PDB file of C-alpha atoms and ligand atoms in Angstrom:
ATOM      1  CA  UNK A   1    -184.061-100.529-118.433  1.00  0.00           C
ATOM      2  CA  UNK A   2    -183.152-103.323-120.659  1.00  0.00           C
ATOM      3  CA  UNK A   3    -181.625-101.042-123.597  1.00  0.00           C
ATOM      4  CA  UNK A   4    -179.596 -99.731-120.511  1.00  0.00           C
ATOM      5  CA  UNK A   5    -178.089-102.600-119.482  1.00  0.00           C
ATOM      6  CA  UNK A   6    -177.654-104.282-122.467  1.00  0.00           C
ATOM      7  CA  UNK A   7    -175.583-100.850-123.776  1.00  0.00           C
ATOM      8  CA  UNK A   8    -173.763-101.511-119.958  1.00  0.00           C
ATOM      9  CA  UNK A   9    -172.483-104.640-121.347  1.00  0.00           C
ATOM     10  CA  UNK A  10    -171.255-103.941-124.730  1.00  0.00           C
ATOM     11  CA  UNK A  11    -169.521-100.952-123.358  1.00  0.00           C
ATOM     12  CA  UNK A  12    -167.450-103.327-121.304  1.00  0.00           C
ATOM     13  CA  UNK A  13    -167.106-106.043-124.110  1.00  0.00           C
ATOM     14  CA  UNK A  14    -163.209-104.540-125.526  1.00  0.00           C
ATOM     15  CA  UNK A  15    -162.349-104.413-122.282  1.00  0.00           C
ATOM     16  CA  UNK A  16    -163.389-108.383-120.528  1.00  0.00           C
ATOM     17  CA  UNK A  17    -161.920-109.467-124.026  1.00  0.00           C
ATOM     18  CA  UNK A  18    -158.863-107.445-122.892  1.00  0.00           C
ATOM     19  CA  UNK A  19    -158.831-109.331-119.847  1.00  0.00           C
ATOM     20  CA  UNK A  20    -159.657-112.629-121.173  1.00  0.00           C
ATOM     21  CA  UNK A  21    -157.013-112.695-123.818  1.00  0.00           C
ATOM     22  CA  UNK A  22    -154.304-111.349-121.230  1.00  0.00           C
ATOM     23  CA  UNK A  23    -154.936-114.272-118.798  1.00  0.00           C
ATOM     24  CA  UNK A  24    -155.630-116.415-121.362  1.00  0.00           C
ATOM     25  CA  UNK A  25    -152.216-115.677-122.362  1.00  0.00           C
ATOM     26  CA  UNK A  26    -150.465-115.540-118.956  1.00  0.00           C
ATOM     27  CA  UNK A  27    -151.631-119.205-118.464  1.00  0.00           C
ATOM     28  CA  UNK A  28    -150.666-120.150-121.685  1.00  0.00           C
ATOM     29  CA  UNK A  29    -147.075-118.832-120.439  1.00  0.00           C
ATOM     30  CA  UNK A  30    -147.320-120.641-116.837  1.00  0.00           C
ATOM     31  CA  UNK A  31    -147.996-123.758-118.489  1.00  0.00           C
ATOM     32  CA  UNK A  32    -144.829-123.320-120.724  1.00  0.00           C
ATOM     33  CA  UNK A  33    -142.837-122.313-118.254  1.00  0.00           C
ATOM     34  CA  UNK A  34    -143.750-125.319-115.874  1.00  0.00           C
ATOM     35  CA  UNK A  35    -143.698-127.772-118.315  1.00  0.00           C
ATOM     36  CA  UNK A  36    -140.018-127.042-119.588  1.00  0.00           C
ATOM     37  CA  UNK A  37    -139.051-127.154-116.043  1.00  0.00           C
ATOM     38  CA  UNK A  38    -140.723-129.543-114.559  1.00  0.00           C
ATOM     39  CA  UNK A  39    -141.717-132.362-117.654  1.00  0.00           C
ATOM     40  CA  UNK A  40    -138.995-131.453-120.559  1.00  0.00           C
ATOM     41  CA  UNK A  41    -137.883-135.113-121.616  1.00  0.00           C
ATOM     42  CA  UNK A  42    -135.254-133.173-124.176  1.00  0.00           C
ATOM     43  CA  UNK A  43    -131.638-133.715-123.903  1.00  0.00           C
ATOM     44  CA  UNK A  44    -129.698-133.272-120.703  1.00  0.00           C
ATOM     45  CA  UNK A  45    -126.692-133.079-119.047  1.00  0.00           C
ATOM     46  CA  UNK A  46    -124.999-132.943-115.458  1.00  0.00           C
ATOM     47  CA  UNK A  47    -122.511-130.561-114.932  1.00  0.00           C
ATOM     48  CA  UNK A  48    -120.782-131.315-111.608  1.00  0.00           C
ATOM     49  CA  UNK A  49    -118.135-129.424-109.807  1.00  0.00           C
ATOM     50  CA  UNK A  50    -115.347-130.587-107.473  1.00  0.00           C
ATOM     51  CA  UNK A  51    -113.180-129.900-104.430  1.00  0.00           C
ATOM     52  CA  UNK A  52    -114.849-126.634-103.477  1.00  0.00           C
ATOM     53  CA  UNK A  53    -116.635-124.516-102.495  1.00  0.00           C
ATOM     54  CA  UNK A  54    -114.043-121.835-103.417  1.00  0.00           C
ATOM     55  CA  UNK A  55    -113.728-118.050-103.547  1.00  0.00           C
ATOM     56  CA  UNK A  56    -115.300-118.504-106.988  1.00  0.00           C
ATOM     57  CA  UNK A  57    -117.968-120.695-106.579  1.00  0.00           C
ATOM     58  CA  UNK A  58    -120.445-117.534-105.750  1.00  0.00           C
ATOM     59  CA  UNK A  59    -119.610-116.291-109.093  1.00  0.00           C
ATOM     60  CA  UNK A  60    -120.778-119.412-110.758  1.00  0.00           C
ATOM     61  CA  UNK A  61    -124.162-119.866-108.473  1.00  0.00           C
ATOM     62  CA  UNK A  62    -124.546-116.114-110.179  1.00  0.00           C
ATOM     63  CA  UNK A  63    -124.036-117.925-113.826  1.00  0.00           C
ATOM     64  CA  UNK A  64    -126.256-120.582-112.946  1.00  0.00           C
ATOM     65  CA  UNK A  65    -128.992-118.369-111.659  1.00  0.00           C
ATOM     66  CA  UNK A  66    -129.100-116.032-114.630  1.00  0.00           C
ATOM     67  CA  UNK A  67    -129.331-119.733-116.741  1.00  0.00           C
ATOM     68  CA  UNK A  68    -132.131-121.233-114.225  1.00  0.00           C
ATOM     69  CA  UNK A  69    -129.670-124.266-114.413  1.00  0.00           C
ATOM     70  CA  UNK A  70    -128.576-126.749-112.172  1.00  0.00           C
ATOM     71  CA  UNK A  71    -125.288-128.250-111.226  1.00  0.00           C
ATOM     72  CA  UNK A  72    -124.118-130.824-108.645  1.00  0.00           C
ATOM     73  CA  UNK A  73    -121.286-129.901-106.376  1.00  0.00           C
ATOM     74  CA  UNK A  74    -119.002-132.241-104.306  1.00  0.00           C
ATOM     75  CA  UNK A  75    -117.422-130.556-102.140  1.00  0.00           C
ATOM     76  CA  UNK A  76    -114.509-131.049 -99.628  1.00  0.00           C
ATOM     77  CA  UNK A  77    -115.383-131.369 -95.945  1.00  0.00           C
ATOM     78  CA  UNK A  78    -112.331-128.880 -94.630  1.00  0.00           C
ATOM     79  CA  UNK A  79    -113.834-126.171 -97.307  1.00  0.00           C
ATOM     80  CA  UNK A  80    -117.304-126.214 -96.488  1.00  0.00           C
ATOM     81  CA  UNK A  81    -116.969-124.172 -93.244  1.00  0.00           C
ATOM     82  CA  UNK A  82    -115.392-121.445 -95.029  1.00  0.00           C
ATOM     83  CA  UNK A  83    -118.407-120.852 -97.279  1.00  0.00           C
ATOM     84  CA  UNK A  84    -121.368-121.974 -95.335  1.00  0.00           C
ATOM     85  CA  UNK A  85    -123.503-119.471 -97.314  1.00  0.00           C
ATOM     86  CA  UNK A  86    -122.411-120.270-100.518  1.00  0.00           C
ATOM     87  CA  UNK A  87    -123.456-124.067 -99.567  1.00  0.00           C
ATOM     88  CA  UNK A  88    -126.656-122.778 -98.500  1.00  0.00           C
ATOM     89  CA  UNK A  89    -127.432-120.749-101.689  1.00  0.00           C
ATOM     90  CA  UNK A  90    -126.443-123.720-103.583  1.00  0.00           C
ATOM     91  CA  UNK A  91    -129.417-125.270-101.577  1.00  0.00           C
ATOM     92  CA  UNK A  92    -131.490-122.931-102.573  1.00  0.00           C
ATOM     93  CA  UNK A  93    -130.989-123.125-106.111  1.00  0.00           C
ATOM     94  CA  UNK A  94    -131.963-126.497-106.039  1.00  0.00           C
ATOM     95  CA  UNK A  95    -128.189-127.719-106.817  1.00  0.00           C
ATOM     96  CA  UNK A  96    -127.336-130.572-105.684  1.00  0.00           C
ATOM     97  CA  UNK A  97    -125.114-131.652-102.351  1.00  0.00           C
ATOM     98  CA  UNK A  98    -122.291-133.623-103.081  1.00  0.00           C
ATOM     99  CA  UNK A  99    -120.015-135.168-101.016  1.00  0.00           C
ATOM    100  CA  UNK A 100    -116.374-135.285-102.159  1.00  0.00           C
ATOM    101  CA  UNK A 101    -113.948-136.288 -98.547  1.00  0.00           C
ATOM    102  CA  UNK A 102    -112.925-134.506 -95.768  1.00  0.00           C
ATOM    103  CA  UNK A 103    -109.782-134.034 -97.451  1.00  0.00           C
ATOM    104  CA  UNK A 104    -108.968-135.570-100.826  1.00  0.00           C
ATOM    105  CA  UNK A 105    -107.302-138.804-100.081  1.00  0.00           C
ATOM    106  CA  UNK A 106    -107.406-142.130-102.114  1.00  0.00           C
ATOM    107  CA  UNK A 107    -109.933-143.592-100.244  1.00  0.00           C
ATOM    108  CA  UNK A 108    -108.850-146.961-101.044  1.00  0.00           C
ATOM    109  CA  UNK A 109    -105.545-146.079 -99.333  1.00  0.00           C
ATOM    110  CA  UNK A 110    -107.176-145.970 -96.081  1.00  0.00           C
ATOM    111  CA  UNK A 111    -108.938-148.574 -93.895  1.00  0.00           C
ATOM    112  CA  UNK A 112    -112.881-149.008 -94.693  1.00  0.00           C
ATOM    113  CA  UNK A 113    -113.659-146.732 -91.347  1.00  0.00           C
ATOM    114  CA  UNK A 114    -111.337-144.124 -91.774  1.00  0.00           C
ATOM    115  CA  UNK A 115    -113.088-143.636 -95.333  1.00  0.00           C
ATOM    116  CA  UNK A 116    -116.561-143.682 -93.855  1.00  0.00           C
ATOM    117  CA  UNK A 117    -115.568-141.206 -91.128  1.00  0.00           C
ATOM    118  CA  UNK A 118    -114.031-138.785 -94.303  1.00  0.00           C
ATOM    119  CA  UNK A 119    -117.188-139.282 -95.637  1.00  0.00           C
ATOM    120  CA  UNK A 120    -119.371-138.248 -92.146  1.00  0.00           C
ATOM    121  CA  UNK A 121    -117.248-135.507 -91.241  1.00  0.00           C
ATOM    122  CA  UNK A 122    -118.226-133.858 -94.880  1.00  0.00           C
ATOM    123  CA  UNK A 123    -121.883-134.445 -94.247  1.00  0.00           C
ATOM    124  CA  UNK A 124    -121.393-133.328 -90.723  1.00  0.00           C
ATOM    125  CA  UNK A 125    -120.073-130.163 -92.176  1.00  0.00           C
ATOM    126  CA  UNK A 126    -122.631-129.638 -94.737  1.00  0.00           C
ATOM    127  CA  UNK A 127    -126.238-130.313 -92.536  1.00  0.00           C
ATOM    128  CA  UNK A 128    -124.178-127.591 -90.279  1.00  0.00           C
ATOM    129  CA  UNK A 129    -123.737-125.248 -93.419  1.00  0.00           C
ATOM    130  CA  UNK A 130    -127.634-125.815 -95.362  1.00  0.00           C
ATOM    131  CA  UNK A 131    -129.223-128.420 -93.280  1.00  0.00           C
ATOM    132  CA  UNK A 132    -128.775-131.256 -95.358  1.00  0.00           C
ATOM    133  CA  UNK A 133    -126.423-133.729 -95.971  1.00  0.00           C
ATOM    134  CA  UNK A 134    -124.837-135.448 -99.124  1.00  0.00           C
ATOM    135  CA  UNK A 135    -126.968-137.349-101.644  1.00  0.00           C
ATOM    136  CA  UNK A 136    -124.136-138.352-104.046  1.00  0.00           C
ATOM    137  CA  UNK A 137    -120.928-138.877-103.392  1.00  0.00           C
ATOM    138  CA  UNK A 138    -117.728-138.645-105.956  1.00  0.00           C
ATOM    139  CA  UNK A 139    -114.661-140.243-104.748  1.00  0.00           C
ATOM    140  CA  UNK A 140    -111.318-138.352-104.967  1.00  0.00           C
ATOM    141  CA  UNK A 141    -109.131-139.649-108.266  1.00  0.00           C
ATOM    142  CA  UNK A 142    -112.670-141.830-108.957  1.00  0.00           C
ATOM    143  CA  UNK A 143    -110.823-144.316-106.485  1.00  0.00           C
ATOM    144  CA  UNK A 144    -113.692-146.623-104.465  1.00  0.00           C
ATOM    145  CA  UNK A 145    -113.999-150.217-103.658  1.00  0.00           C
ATOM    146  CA  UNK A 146    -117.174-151.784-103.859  1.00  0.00           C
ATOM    147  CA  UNK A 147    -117.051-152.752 -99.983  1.00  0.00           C
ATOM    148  CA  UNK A 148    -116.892-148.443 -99.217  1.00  0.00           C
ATOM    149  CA  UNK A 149    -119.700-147.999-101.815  1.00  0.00           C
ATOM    150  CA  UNK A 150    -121.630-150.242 -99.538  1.00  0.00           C
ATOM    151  CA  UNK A 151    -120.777-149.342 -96.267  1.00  0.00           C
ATOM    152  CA  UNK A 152    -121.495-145.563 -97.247  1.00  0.00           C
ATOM    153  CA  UNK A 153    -124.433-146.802 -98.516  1.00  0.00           C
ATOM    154  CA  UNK A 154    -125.019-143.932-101.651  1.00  0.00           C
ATOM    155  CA  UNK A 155    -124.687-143.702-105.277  1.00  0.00           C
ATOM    156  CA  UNK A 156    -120.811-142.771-105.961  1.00  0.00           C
ATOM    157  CA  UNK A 157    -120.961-141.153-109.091  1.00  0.00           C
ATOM    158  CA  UNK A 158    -117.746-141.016-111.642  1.00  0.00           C
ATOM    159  CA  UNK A 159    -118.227-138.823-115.349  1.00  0.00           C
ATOM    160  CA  UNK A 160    -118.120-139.250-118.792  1.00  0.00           C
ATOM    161  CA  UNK A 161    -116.742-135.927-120.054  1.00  0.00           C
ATOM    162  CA  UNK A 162    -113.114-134.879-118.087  1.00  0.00           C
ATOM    163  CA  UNK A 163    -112.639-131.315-118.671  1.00  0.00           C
ATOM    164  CA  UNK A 164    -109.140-131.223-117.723  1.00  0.00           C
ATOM    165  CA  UNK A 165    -109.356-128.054-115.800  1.00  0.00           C
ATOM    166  CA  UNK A 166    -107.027-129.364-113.076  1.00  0.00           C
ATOM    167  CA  UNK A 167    -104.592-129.453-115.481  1.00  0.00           C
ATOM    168  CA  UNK A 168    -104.969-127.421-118.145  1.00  0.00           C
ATOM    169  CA  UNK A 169    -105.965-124.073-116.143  1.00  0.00           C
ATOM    170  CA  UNK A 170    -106.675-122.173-119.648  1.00  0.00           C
ATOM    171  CA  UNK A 171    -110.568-121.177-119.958  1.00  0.00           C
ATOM    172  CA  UNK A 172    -110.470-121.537-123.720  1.00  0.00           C
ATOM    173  CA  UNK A 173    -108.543-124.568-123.895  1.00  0.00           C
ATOM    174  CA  UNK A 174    -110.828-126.621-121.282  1.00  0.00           C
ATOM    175  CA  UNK A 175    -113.861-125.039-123.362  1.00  0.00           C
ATOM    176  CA  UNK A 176    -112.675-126.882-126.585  1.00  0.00           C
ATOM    177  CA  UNK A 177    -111.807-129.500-124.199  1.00  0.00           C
ATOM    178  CA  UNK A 178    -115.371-129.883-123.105  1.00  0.00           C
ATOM    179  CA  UNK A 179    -116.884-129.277-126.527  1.00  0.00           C
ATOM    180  CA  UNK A 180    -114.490-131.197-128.479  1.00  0.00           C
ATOM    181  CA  UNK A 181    -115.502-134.550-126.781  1.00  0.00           C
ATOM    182  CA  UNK A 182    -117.649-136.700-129.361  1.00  0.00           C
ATOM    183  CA  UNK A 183    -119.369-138.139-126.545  1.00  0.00           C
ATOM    184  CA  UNK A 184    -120.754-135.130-125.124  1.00  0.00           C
ATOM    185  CA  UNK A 185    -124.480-135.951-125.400  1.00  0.00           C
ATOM    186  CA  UNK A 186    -128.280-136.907-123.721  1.00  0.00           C
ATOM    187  CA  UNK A 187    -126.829-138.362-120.352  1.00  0.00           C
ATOM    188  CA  UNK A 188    -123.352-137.121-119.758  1.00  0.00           C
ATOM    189  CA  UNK A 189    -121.615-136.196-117.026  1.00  0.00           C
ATOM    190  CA  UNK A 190    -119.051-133.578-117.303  1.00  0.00           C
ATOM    191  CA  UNK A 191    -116.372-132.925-114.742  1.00  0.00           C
ATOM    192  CA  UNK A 192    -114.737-129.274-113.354  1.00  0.00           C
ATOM    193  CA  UNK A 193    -113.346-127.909-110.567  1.00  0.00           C
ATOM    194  CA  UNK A 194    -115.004-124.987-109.379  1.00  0.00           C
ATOM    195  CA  UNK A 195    -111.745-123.803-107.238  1.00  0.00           C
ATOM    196  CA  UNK A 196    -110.193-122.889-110.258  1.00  0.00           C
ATOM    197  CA  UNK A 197    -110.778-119.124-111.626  1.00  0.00           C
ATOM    198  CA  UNK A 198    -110.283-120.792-115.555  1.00  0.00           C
ATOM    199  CA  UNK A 199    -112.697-123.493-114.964  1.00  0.00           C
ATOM    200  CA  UNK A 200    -115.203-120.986-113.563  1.00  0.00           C
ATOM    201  CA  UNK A 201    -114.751-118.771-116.354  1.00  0.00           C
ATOM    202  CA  UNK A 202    -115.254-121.723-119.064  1.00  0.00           C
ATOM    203  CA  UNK A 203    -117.967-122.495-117.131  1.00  0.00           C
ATOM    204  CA  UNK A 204    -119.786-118.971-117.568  1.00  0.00           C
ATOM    205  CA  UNK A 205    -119.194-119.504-121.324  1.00  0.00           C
ATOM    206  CA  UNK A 206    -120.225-123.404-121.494  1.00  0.00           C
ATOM    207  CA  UNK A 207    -123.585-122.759-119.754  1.00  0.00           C
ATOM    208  CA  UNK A 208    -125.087-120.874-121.813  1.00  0.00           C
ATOM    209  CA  UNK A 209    -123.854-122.443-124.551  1.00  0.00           C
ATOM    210  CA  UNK A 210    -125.177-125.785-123.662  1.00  0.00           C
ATOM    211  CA  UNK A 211    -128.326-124.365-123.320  1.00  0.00           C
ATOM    212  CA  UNK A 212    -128.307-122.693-126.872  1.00  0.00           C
ATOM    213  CA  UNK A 213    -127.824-126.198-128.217  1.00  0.00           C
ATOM    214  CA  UNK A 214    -130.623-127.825-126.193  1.00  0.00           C
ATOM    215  CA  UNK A 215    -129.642-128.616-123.438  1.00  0.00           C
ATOM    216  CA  UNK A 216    -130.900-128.728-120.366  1.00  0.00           C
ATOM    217  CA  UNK A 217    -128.522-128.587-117.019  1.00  0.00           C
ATOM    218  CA  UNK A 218    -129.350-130.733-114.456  1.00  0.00           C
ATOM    219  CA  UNK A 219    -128.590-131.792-111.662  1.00  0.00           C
ATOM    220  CA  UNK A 220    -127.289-136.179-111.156  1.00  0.00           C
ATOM    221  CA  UNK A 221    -130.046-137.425-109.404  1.00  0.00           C
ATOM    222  CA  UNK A 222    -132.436-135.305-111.530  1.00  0.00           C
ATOM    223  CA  UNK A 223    -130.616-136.652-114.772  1.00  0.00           C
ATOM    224  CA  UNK A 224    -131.231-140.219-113.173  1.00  0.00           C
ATOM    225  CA  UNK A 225    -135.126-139.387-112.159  1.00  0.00           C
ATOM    226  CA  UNK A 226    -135.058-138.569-116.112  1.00  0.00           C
ATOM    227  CA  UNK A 227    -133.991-141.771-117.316  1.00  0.00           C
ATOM    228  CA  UNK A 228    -136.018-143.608-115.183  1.00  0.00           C
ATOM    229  CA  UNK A 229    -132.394-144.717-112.905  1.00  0.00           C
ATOM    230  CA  UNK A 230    -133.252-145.208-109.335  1.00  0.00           C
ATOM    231  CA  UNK A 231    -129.817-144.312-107.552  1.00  0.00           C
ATOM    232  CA  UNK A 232    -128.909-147.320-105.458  1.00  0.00           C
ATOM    233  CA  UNK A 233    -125.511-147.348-103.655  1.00  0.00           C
ATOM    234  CA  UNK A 234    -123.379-148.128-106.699  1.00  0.00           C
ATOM    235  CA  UNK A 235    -120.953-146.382-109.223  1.00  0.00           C
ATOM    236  CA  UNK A 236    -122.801-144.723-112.245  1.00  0.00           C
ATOM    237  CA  UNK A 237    -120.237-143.194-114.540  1.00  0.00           C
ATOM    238  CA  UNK A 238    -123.251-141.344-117.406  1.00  0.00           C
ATOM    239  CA  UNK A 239    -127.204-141.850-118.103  1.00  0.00           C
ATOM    240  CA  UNK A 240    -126.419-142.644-121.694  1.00  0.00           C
ATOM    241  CA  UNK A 241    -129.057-144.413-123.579  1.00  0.00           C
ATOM    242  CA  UNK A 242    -126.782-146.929-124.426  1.00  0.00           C
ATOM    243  CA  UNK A 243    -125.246-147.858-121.510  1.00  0.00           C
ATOM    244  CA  UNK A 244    -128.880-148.103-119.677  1.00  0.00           C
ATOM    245  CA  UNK A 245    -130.140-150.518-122.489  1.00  0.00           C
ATOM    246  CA  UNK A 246    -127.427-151.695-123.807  1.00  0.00           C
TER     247      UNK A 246
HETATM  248 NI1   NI B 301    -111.178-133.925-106.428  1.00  0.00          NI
END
């Protein structure tokens, strides 16, 4: 009876090792794959899009999806009922909400409750679209007054890196654009337009890109959380090292 089960067991002994080593290695994986998402300290940067969402902004969720990145989009309050399921899916890819006017004016141009109601009317839109409203706002031509920061009451967030797109509608030249700048580094914040076909198709070429040299895309108030930046209702223009201890 003993001989029996002791042959039992070492009959079964290839395959529990089998077993063992498989999970063994499957939580080895987990572990990796948790930690680079949810504790990487490596370098990072915020890619944020403006004045959408567009007609191409679905093909750029699709980029960012196939990356597992993150980008922040502030978007325009008169284009977010066109594409209520691109917002949502946005949502759901743990983007980030941005809020970027009702309709693009200099907000400084108007009187402090005209700005705040372009501001509402955008968040109005967008809890109607995903459910949630803004966390960040980005003021159109980065024009604010420190009175509107505070009567709006969230961080208004400016960048470091200006692609250009707007204006140089050329996928390859906004790429070197991008690229070229010597500041490009741990904390920056890089500015496109996702209504713009070129800038979506630099953008399918940058991602990846910025990944392969370490990167990792976030999204602002991630890249804050990061550097240990509470966002307060002020302007923050990058998460540099530098410019946090200066
Ligand atoms: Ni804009």
């Amino acid at each position: 009876m003993r001989k029996h089960r002791k042959r039992t067991y070492r009959k079964r002994r290839p395959l529990l090792t089998a077993v063992f080593t498989a999970a063994m290695i499957l939580s080895a994986m987990y572990i990796h794959t948790y930690a680079k998402e949810h504790y990487a300290t490596g370098p990072m940067i915020a890619l944020t899009f403006d004045d959408g969402p567009g007609p191409y902004t679905e093909e750029l969720l699709d980029c960012l999806e196939e990356n597992r990145a993150q980008a922040t989009f502030f978007m325009l309050g008169q284009n977010v009922g066109a594409y209520p399921e691109t917002v949502k899916r946005m949502k759901k890819l743990k983007c980030e909400i941005g809020n970027h006017s009702w309709n693009h004016p200099d907000l400084t141009t108007l009187s402090l409750e005209d700005a705040l109601s372009q501001l509402r009317e955008t968040d109005d839109a967008l809890i109607r679209a995903c459910g949630s409203a803004s966390t960040v706002v980005r003021a159109p031509y980065g024009s604010y007054s420190s009175a509107l920061i505070e009567a709006a009451g969230k961080p208004f967030i400016m960048w470091s890196t200006d692609s250009l797109d707007w204006k140089l509608r050329d996928a390859e030249a906004d790429y070197q654009q991008i690229m070229g700048d010597s500041t490009l580094s741990d904390g920056s914040i890089i500015l496109m337009h996702d209504i713009h076909k070129e800038s979506v198709e630099c953008a399918k070429r940058l991602i990846p890109d910025l990944i392969a040299k370490g990167y990792r895309l976030v999204t602002v108030s991630e890249l804050a959380q990061a550097k240990n930046v509470t966002l307060q209702a002020a302007s923050y223009t990058d998460f540099w090292e530098r410019s946090l201890n200066p």
